[in-house]
Coordinates of C-alpha atoms in Angstrom, one line a residue:
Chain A
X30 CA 0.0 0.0 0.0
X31 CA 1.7 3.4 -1.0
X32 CA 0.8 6.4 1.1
X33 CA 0.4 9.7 0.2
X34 CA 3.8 11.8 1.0
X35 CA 2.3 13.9 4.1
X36 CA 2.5 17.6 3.2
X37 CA 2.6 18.8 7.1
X38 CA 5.5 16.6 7.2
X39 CA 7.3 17.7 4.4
X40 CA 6.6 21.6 5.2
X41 CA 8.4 20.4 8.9
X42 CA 11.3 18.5 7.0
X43 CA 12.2 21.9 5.1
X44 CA 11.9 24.0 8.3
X45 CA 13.8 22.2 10.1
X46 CA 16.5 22.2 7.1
X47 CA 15.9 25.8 6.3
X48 CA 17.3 26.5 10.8
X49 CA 19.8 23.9 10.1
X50 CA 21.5 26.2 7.9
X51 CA 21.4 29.5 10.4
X52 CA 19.0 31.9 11.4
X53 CA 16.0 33.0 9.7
X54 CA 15.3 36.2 8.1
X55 CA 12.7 38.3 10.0
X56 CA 10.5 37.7 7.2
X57 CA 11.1 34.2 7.3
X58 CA 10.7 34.2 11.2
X59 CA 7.4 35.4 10.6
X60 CA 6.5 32.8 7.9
X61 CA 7.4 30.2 10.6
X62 CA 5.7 31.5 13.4
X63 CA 2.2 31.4 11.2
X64 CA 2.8 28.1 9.8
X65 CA 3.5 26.7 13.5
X66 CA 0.5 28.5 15.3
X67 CA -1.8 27.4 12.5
X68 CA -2.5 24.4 13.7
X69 CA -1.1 22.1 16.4
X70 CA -0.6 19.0 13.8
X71 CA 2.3 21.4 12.4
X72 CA 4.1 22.5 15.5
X73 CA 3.9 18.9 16.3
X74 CA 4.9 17.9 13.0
X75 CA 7.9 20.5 13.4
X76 CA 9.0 18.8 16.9
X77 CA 8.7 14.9 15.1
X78 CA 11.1 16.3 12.8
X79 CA 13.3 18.1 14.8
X80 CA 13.6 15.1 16.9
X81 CA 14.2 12.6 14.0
X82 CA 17.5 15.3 12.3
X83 CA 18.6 14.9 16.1
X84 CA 18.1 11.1 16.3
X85 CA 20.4 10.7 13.3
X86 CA 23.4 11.6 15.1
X87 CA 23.1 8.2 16.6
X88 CA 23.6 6.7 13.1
X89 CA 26.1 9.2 11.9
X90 CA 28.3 8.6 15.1
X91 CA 28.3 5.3 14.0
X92 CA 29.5 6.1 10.8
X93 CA 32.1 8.2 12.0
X94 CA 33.0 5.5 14.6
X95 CA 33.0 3.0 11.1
X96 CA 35.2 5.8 9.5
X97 CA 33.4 4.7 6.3
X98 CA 30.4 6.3 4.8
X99 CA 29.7 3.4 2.8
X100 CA 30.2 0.1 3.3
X101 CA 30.0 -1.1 7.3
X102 CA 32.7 -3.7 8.6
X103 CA 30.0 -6.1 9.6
X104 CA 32.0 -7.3 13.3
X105 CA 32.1 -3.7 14.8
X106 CA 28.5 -2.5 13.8
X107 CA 27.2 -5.9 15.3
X108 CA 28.5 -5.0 18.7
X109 CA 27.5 -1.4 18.2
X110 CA 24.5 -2.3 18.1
X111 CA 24.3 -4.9 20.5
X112 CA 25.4 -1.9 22.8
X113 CA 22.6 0.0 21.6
X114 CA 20.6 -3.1 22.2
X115 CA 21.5 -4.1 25.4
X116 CA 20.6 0.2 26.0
X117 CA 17.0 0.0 24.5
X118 CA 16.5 -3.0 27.0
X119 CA 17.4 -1.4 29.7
X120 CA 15.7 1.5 28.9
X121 CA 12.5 -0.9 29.1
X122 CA 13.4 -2.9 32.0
X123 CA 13.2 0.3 33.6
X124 CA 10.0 1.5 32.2
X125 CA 8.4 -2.4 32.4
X126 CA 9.2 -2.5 36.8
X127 CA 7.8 1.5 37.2
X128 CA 4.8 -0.1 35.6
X129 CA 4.7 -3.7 37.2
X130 CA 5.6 -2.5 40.7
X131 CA 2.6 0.0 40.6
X132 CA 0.4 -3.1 39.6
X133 CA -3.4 -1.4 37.9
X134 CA -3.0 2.1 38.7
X135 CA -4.5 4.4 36.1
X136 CA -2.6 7.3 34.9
X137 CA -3.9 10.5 34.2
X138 CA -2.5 14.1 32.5
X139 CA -3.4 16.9 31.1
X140 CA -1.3 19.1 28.7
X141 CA -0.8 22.7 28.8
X142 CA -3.4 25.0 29.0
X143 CA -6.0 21.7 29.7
X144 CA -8.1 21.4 32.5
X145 CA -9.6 17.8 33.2
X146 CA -12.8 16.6 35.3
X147 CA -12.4 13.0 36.2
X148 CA -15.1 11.1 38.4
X149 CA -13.7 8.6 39.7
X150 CA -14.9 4.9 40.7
X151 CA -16.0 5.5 44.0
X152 CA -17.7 9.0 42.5
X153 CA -15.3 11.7 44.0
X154 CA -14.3 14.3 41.5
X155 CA -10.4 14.9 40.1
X156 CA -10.0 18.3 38.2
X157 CA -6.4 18.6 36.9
X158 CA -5.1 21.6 36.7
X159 CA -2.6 22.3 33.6
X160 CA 0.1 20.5 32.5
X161 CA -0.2 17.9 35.5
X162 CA 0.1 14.0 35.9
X163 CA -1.5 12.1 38.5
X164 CA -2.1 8.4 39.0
X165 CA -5.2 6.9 41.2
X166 CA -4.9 3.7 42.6
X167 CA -8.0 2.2 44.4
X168 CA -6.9 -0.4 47.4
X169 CA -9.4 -2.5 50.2
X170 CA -8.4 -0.1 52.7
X171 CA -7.2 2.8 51.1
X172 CA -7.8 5.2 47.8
X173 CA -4.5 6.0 46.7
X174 CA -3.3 9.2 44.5
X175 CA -0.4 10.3 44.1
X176 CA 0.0 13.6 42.3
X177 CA 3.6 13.7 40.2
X178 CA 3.5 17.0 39.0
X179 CA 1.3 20.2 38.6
X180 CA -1.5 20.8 40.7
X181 CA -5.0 19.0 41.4
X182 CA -8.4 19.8 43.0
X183 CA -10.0 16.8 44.5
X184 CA -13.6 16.7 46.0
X185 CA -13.9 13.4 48.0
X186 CA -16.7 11.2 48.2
X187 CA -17.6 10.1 52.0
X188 CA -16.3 6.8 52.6
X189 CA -14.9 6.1 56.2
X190 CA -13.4 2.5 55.8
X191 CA -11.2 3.7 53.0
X192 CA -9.3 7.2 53.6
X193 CA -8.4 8.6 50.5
X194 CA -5.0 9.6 50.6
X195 CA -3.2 12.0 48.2
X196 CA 1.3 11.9 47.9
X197 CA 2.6 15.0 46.5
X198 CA 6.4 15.2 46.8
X199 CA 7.2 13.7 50.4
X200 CA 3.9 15.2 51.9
X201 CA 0.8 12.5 52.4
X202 CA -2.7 14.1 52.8
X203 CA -5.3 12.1 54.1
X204 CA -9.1 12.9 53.9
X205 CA -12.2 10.8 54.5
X206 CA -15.2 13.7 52.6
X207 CA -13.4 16.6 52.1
X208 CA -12.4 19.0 48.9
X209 CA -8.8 20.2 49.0
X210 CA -6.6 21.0 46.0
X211 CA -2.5 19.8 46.1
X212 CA -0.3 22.2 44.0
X213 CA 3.4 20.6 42.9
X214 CA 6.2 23.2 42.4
X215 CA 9.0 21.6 42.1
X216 CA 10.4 20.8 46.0
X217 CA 7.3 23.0 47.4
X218 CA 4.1 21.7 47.7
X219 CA 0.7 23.6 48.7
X220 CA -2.4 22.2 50.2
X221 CA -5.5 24.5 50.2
X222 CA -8.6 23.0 51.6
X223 CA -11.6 24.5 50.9
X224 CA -14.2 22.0 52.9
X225 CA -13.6 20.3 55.8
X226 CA -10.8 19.2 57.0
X227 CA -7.2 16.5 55.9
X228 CA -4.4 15.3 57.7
X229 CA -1.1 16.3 56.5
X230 CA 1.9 14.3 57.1
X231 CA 5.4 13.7 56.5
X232 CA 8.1 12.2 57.7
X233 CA 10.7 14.9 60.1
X234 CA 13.7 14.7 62.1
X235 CA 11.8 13.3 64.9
X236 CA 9.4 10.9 63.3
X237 CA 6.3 11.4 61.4
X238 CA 4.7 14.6 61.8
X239 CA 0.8 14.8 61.3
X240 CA -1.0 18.1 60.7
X241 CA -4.6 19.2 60.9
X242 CA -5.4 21.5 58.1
X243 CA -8.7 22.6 58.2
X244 CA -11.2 25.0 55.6
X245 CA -9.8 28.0 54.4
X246 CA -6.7 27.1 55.4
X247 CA -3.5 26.9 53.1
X248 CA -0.5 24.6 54.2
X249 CA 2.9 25.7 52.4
X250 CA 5.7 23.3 52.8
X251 CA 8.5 25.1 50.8
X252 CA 10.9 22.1 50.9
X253 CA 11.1 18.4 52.2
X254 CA 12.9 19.9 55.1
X255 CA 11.5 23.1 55.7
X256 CA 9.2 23.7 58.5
X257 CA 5.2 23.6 57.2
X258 CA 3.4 27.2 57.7
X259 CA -0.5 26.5 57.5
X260 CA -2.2 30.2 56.9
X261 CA -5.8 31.0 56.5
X262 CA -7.0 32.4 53.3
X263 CA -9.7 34.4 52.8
X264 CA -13.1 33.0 50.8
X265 CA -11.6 35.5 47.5
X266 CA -8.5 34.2 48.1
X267 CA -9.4 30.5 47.7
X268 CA -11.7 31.8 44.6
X269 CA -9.0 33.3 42.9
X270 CA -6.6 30.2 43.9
X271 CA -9.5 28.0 42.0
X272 CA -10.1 30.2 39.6
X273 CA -8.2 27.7 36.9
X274 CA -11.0 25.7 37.0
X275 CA -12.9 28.4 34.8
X276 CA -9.4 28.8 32.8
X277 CA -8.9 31.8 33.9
X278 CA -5.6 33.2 36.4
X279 CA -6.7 35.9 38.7
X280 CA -4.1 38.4 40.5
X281 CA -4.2 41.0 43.4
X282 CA -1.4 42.7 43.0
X283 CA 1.7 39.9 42.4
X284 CA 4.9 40.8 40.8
X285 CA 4.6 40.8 37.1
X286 CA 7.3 37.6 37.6
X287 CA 5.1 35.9 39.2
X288 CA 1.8 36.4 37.1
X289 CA 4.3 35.5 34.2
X290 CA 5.2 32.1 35.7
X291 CA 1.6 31.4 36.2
X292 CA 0.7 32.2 32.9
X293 CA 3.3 30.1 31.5
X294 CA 2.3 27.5 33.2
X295 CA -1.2 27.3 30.9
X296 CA -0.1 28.8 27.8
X297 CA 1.8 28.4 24.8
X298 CA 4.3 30.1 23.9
X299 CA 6.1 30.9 27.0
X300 CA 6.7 34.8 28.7
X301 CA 9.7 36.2 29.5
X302 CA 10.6 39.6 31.5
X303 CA 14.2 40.4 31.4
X304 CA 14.1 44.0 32.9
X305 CA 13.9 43.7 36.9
X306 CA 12.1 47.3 37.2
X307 CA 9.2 45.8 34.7
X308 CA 9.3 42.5 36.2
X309 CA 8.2 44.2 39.4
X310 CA 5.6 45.7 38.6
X311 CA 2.3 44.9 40.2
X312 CA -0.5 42.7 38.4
X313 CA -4.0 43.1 39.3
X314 CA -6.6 41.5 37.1
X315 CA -8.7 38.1 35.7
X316 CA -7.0 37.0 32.9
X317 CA -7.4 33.8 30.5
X318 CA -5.0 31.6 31.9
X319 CA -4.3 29.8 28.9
X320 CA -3.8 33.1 25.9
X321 CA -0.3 34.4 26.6
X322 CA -0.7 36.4 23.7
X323 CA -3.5 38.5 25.1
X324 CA -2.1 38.6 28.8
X325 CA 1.2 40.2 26.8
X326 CA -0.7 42.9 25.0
X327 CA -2.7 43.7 28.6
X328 CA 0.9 43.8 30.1
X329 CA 2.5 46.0 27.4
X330 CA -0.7 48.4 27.3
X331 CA -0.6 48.9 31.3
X332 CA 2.9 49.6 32.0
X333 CA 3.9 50.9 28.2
X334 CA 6.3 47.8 27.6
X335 CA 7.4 46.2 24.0
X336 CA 6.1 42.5 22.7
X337 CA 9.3 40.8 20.9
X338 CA 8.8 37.8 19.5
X339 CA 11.8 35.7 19.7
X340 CA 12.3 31.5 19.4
X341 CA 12.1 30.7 23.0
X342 CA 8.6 32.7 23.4
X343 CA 7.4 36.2 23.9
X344 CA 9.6 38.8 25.6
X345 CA 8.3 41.9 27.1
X346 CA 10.5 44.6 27.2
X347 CA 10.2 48.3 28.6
X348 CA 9.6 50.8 25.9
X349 CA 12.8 52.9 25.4
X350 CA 12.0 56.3 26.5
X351 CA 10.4 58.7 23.7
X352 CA 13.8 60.8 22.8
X353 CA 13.5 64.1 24.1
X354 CA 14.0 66.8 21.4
Chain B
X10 CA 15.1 21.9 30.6
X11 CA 16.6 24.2 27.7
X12 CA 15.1 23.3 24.1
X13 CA 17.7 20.7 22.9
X14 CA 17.5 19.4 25.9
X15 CA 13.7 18.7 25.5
X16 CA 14.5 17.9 21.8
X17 CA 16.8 14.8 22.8
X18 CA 14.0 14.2 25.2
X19 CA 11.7 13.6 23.2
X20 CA 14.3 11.6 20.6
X21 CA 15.2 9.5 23.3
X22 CA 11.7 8.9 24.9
X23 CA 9.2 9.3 22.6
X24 CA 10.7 8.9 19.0
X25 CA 11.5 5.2 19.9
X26 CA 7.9 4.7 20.6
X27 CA 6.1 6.1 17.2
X28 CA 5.9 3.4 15.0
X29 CA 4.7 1.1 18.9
X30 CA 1.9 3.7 19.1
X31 CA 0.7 4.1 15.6
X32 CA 0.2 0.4 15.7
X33 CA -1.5 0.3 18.5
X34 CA -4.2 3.1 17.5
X35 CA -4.5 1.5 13.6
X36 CA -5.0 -1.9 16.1
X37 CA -7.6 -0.6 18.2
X38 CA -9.3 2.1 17.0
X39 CA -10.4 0.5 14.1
X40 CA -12.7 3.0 12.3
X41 CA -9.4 5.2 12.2
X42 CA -7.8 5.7 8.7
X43 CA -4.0 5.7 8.3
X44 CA -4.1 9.3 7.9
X45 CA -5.9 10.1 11.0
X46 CA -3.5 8.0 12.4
X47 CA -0.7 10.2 11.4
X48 CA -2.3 13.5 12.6
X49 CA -2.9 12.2 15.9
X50 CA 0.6 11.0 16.1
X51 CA 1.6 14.9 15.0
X52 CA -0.8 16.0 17.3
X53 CA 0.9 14.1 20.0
X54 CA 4.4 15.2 19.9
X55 CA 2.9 18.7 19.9
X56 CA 1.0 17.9 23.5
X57 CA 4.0 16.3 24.7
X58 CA 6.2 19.2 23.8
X59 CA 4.1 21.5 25.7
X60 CA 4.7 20.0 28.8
X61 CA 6.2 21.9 30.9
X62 CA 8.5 19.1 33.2
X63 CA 9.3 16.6 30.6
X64 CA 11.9 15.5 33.7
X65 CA 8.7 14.3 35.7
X66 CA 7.4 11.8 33.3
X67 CA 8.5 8.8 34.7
X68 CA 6.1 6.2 31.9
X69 CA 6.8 7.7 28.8
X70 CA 4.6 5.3 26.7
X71 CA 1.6 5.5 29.2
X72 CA 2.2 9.2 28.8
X73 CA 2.3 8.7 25.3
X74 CA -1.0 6.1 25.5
X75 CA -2.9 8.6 27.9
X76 CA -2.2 11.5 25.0
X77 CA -3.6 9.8 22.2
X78 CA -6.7 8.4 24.1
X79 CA -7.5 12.0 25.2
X80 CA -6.8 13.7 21.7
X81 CA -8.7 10.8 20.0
X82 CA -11.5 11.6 23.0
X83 CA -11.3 15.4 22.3
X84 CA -11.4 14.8 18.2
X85 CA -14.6 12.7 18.5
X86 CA -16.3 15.0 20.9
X87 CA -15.6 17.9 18.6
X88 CA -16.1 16.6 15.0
X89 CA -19.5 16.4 12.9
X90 CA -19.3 13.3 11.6
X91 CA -18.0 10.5 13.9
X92 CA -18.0 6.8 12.9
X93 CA -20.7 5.1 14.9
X94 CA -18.4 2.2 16.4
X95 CA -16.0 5.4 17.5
X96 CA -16.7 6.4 21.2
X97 CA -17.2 1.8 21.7
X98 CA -13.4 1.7 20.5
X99 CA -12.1 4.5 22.8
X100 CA -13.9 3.3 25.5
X101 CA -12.3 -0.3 24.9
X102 CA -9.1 1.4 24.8
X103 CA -6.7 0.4 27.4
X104 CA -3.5 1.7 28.0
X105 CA -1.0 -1.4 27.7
X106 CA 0.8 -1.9 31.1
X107 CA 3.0 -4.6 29.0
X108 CA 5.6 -2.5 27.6
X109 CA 7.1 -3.3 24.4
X110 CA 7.6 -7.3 23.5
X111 CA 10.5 -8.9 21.7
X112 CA 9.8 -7.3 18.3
X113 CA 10.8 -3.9 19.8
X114 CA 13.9 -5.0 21.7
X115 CA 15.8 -5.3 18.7
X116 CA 14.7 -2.3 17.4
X117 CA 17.7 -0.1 18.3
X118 CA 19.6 -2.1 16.6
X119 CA 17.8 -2.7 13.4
X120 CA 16.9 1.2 13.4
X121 CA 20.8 1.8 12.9
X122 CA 20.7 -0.7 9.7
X123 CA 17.4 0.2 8.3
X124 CA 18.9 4.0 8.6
X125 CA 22.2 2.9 7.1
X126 CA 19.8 1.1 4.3
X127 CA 17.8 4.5 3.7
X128 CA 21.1 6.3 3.1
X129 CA 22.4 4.3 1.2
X130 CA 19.7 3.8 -1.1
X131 CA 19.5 7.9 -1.4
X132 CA 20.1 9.3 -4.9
X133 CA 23.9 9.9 -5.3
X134 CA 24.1 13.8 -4.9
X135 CA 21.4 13.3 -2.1
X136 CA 22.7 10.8 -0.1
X137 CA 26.6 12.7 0.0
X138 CA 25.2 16.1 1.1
X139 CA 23.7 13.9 4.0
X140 CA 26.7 12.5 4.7
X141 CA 28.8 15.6 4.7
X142 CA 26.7 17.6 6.7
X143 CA 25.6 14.6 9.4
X144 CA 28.7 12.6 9.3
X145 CA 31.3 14.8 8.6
X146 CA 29.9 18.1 10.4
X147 CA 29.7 20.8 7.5
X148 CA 27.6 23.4 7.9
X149 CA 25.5 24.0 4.7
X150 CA 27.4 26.5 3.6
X151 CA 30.5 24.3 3.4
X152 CA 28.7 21.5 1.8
X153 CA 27.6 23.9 -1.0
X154 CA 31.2 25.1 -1.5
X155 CA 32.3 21.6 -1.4
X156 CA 30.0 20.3 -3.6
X157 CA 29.5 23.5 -5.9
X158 CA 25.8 23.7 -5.6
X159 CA 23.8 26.1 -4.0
X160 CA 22.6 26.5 -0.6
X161 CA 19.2 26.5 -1.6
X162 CA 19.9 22.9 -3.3
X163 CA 21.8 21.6 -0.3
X164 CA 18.2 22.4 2.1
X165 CA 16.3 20.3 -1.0
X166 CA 18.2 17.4 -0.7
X167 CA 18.9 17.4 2.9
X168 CA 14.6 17.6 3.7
X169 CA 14.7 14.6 1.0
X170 CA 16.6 12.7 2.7
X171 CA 15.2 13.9 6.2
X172 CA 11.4 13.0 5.1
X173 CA 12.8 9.4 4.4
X174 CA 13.8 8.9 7.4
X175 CA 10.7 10.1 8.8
X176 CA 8.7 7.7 6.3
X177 CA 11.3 4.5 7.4
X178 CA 9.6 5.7 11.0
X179 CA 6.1 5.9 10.5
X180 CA 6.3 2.4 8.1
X181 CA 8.1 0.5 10.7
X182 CA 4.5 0.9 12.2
X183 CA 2.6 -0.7 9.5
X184 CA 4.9 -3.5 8.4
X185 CA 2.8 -3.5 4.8
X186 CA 3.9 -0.7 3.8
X187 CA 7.7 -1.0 4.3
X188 CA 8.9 -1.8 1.1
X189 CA 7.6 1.3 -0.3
X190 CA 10.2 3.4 1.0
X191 CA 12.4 2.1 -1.2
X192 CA 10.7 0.6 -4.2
X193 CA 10.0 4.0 -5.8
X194 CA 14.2 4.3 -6.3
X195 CA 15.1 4.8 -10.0
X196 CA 18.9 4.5 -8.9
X197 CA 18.0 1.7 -5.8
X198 CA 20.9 0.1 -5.1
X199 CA 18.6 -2.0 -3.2
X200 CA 15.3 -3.0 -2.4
X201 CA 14.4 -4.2 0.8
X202 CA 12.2 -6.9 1.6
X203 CA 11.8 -7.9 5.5

């Protein structure tokens, strides 16, 4: 069966050809950035390809390795690639015992700028936030999640023989009918619970230590060894720490850095603030957590600042002063 | 992670999977065609470029599986016209927890000879631009000089020969339609049949 040549491919083949040879003309820049943004298949399309013209150094090293570009002495390349064998293999072992050890657990994600509503078996809810992984894992004694990255809201059904029990870094939070949402940031991790009330535990210098945290109350364990600081939080500070759920990233008055590294969090393609005096700059506002491009244009228009596109995202710059003749 | 890094990331991780994960949807999903197939696949290295921790996955191919089902979930809910037996298949679909079986252990390894085979089999002019640029490290530039052709010829051939590799990938998938890659050679130097 012969298949039609696919054009999105080819288009990706010749970008990535067309940076191989050096930097694009800002014409050409802008060529690229329409054809990517039109449609996810092509930015996709563009990263398959990028990947493969990577992948072939494997092959070329080989070659080099061969030091022929024809013909292959038959006795190296078949322990070459009984290394790269015996490296694939391993690779899987690796991914075969992850999956083994954690027997039937169900795995679920959601990519940037997606938020997810899962009902679980047992009928409490699972609302991913962006860009977040979490596996669920129901036992006869305990309902298991463990949260690997990004940040979760979960409203838990009432069931008193089996706590439901949420890991996020090297915290456990433990809940019998509750809602509470985990947040992963790297080392941190943030538990806000907005009904009733979890356990929070983890394991300290001196043995496991076991926390109340109770409604409107926000638990902020910076690092494994860092000492926890539960807060409350006002009701329109919980609404505007939920607001993702809508898609939307609401601020009170946070550093522009720190609005940025929300925002980038949902949206594609990334923000960047270089200057520290813009960067520090105040952000108050509902915004749609998941258009970078409009949150830029908000940001530019409030504090007179400069949209440059550039490879690695959007940069906003402060607008050079008007000259003064 | 800085962008090559995520770029090896994903050659490492996820390119090893494709042709696995084509399979598995042309499998499965039954009412999918081979082109569907292909834009989901598209779609999927997209999604899995945008995450933001590439670091944190620790199952790449249930990553990969979980991706798929969802884009294949968010294509049917959004699309007109939806083959009947659709939403039945998805729902059947289950993530394998079996990770690859012996026919993708050697895979590395016949990768690096099917690649060598693709190569080789390139049209003359093609396949030493490839060669001089990937093996020997010349910019584009050089090769030009080198070869006295122009740039703009040098990007031709070197997306040729690119988009065969990329072909070699997504047939490794199907198994019928292998031999194709090579069978439309005027100058083949060989024809493979495996």
């Amino acid at each position: 069966m012969e298949r039609e040549p696919n054009t999105i491919e080819t288009r990706a083949t010749e970008w990535v050809v067309r940076l191989d040879a050096g930097p694009l003309s800002a014409q050409e820049q802008q060529d690229f950035d329409t054809w990517l943004s039109a449609d996810p298949r092509h930015h996709g399309a563009y990263i398959q390809a990028e990947s493969n013209w990577l992948d072939v150094e494997r092959w070329a090293a080989h070659r080099r390795a061969s030091g022929s570009s024809k013909s292959v002495p038959v006795t190296r390349t078949r322990r070459y690639w009984a290394l790269a064998a015996g490296a694939a293999a391993l690779a899987l072992v690796s991914a075969v015992s992850w999956y083994v050890s954690h027997g039937a657990r169900e795995v679920y994600a959601s990519a940037i700028g997606e938020v997810r509503n899962i009902k679980l078996a047992d009928g409490s809810r699972l609302t991913l936030n962006t860009d977040t992984v979490a596996t669920v894992q129901f036992k006869e004694t305990r309902r298991e999640i463990s949260l690997q990255h990004g940040e979760a809201l979960f409203e838990v059904a009432h069931d008193i023989r089996r706590p439901f029990v949420v890991r996020a870094n090297d915290v456990e939070i433990k809940a019998i009918g509750t809602a509470f949402t985990v947040r992963i940031d790297d080392q941190r991790t943030d538990v806000l619970v907005t009904e009733g009330m979890v356990e929070v535990s983890r394991e300290g210098p001196s043995g496991l230590e076991v926390r109340r945290v109770s409604a409107q109350e926000i638990d902020t364990l910076a690092s494994p060894r860092s000492r926890p600081d539960i807060e409350p939080v006002t009701p329109e500070a919980v609404a505007r720490k939920l607001a993702w759920r809508e898609g939307k990233a609401s601020f009170a008055g946070e550093p522009l850095s720190t609005a940025i590294a929300e925002i980038n969090r949902h949206a594609l393609p990334q923000l960047h603030v270089d200057d520290p005096a813009l960067a520090a700059e105040r952000v108050i506002g509902v915004f749609n957590s998941n258009d970078a491009e409009a949150f830029a244009k908000a940001v530019a228009a409030t504090f007179n600042a400069a949209i440059v596109h550039k490879e690695d995202g959007i940069h906003l710059c402060p607008n050079k002063p008007a000259a003064l003749d | 992670m800085d962008f090559l890094a995520r770029k090896r990331w994903i050659a490492s991780h996820i390119l090893p999977l494709e042709a696995q994960a084509r399979r598995w949807l042309t499998q499965h999903v039954r009412s999918l065609s081979v082109s569907d197939a292909d834009d989901l696949i598209q779609e999927s290295y997209y999604r899995i470029w945008t995450t933001a921790d590439l670091g944190a996955i620790q199952a790449p191919a249930a990553y990969l599986y979980v991706v798929l089902r969802n884009l294949l979930l968010q294509q049917s809910r959004h699309a007109k016209i939806v083959p009947m037996e659709r939403m039945g298949e998805i729902d059947e679909l289950s993530i394998p927890s079996d990770e690859p079986g012996p026919d993708r252990k050697i895979s590395a390894r016949q990768e690096l000879e099917r690649l060598s085979r693709i190569v080789d089999a390139l049209p003359d002019q093609c396949r030493r631009v490839f060669e001089l640029r990937k093996v020997h490290g010349l910019s584009q530039r050089e090769v030009a000089g080198q070869l006295g052709i122009s740039e703009r010829t040098v990007e031709k051939h070197l997306a040729k020969a690119l988009g065969r590799v990329m072909q070699m990938r997504r047939n490794e998938g199907g198994g019928e339609a292998r031999h194709t890659v090579l069978s439309n050679k005027s100058d083949g130097t060989r024809t493979e049949h495996d």
